[in-house]
Short mmCIF file of C-alpha atoms in Angstrom, two decimals:
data_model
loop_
_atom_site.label_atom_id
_atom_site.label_comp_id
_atom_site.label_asym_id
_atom_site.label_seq_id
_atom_site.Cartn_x
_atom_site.Cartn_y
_atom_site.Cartn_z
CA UNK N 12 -31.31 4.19 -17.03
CA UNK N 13 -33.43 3.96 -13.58
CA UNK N 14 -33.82 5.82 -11.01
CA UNK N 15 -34.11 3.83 -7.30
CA UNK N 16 -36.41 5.20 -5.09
CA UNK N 17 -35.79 3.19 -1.42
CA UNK N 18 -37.28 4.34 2.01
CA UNK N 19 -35.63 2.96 4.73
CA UNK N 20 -35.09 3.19 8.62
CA UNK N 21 -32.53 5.68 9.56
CA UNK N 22 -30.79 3.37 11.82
CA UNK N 23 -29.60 1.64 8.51
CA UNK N 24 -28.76 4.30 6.70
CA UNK N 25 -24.54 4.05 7.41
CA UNK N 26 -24.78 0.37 6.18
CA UNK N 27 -27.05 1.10 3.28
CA UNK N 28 -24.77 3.71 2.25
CA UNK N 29 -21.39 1.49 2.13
CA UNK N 30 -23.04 -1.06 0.66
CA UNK N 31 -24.33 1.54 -2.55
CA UNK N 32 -20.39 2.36 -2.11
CA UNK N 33 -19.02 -0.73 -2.78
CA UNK N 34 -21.85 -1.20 -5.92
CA UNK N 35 -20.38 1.99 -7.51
CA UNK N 36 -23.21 4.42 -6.06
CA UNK N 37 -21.22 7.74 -5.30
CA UNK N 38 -24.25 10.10 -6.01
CA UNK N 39 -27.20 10.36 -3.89
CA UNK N 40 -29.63 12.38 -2.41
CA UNK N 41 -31.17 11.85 0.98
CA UNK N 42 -34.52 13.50 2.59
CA UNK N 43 -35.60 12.88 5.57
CA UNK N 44 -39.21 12.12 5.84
CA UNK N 45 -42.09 10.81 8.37
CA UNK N 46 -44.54 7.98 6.85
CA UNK N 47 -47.33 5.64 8.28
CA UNK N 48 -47.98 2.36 6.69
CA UNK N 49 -48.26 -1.44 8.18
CA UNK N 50 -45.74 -0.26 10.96
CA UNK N 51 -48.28 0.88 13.78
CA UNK N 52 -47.25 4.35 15.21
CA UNK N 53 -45.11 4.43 18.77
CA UNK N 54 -45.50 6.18 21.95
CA UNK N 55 -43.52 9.12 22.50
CA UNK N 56 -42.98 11.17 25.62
CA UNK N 57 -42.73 14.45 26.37
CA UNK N 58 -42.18 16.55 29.44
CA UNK N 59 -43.67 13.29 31.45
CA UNK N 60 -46.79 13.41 29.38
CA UNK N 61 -47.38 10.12 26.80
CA UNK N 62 -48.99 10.92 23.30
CA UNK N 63 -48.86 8.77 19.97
CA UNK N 64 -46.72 8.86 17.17
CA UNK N 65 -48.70 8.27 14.27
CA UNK N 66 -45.71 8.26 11.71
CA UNK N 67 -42.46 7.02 11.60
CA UNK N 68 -39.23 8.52 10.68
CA UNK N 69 -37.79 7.22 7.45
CA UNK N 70 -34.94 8.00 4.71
CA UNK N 71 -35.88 8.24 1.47
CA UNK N 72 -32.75 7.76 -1.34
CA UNK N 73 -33.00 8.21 -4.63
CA UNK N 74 -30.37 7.57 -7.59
CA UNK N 75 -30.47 7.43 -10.87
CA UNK N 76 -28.21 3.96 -12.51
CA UNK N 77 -27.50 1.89 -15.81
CA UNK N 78 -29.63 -0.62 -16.14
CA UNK N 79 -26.89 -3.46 -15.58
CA UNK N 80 -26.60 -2.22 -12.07
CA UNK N 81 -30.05 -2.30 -10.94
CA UNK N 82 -30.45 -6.11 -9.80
CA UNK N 83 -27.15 -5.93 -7.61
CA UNK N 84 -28.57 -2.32 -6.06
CA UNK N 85 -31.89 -4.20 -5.52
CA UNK N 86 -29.68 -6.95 -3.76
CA UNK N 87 -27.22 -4.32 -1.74
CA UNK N 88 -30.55 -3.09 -0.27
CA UNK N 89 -32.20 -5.66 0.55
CA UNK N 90 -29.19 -6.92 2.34
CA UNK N 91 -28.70 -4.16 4.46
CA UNK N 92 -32.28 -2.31 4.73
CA UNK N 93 -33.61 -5.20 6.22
CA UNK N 94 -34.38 -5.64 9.68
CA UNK N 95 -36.94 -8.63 9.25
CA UNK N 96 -40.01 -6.27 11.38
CA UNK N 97 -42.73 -4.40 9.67
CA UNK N 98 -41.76 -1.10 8.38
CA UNK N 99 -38.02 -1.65 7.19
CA UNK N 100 -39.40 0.43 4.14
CA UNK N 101 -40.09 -0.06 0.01
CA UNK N 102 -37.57 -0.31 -3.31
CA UNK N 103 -39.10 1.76 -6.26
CA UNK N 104 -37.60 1.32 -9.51
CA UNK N 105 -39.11 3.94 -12.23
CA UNK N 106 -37.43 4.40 -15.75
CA UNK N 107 -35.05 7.44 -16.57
CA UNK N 108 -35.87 9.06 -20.32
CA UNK N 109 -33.02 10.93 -19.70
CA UNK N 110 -30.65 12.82 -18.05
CA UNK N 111 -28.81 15.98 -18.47
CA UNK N 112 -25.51 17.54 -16.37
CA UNK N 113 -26.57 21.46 -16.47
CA UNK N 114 -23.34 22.79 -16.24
CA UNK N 115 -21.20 20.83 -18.89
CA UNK N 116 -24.38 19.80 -20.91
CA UNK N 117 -23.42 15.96 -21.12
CA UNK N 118 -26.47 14.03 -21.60
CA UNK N 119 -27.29 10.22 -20.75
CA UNK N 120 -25.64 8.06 -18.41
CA UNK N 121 -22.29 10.10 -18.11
CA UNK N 122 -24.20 13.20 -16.84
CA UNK N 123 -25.23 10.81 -14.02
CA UNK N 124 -21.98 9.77 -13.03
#
């Protein structure tokens, strides 16, 4: 098993998300969070006054999938993440020792499903 870890814009998210869909990805958590990186930060207004936005809003999902589906996940996000500018986010793929359901105690890939 491996667990995904993808940041991406949130204007991509809906796409993203049918796209996992359609690759069998019906479990998956999503946290919003803020990040800085090559994407320089924006100018934001408020009440008429200008000040900088040093970090960006981003998604962060993270699943955990059989090995066999990890290349066409990789694919599925690159797909639809992508925007072509700096800052359309990062794919993270860590391995999974294992996994366990807590409330029927299944263990391995079928607690994941």
């Amino acid at each position: 098993m491996k667990k995904i870890e993808t940041i991406i814009r949130p204007s991509v998210f809906a796409d993203v998300r049918q796209a996992l869909a359609l690759e069998g990805i019906d479990g998956l958590s999503v946290t919003e969070i803020a990040g800085i990186g090559k994407q320089e930060g924006r100018i934001g207004l408020f009440r008429g006054n200008a000040y900088t936005m040093e970090f960006s809003p981003k998604l962060k999902l993270e699943m955990v999938v059989d090995d066999h589906k990890v290349e066409d996940i990789i694919q599925a996000l690159l797909e639809y993440a992508s925007t072509g500018q700096v800052g359309d986010g990062k794919i993270f793929i860590l391995p999974v020792e294992e996994a366990i359901r807590i409330r029927t105690k299944e263990r391995g890939t079928v607690a994941v499903g």
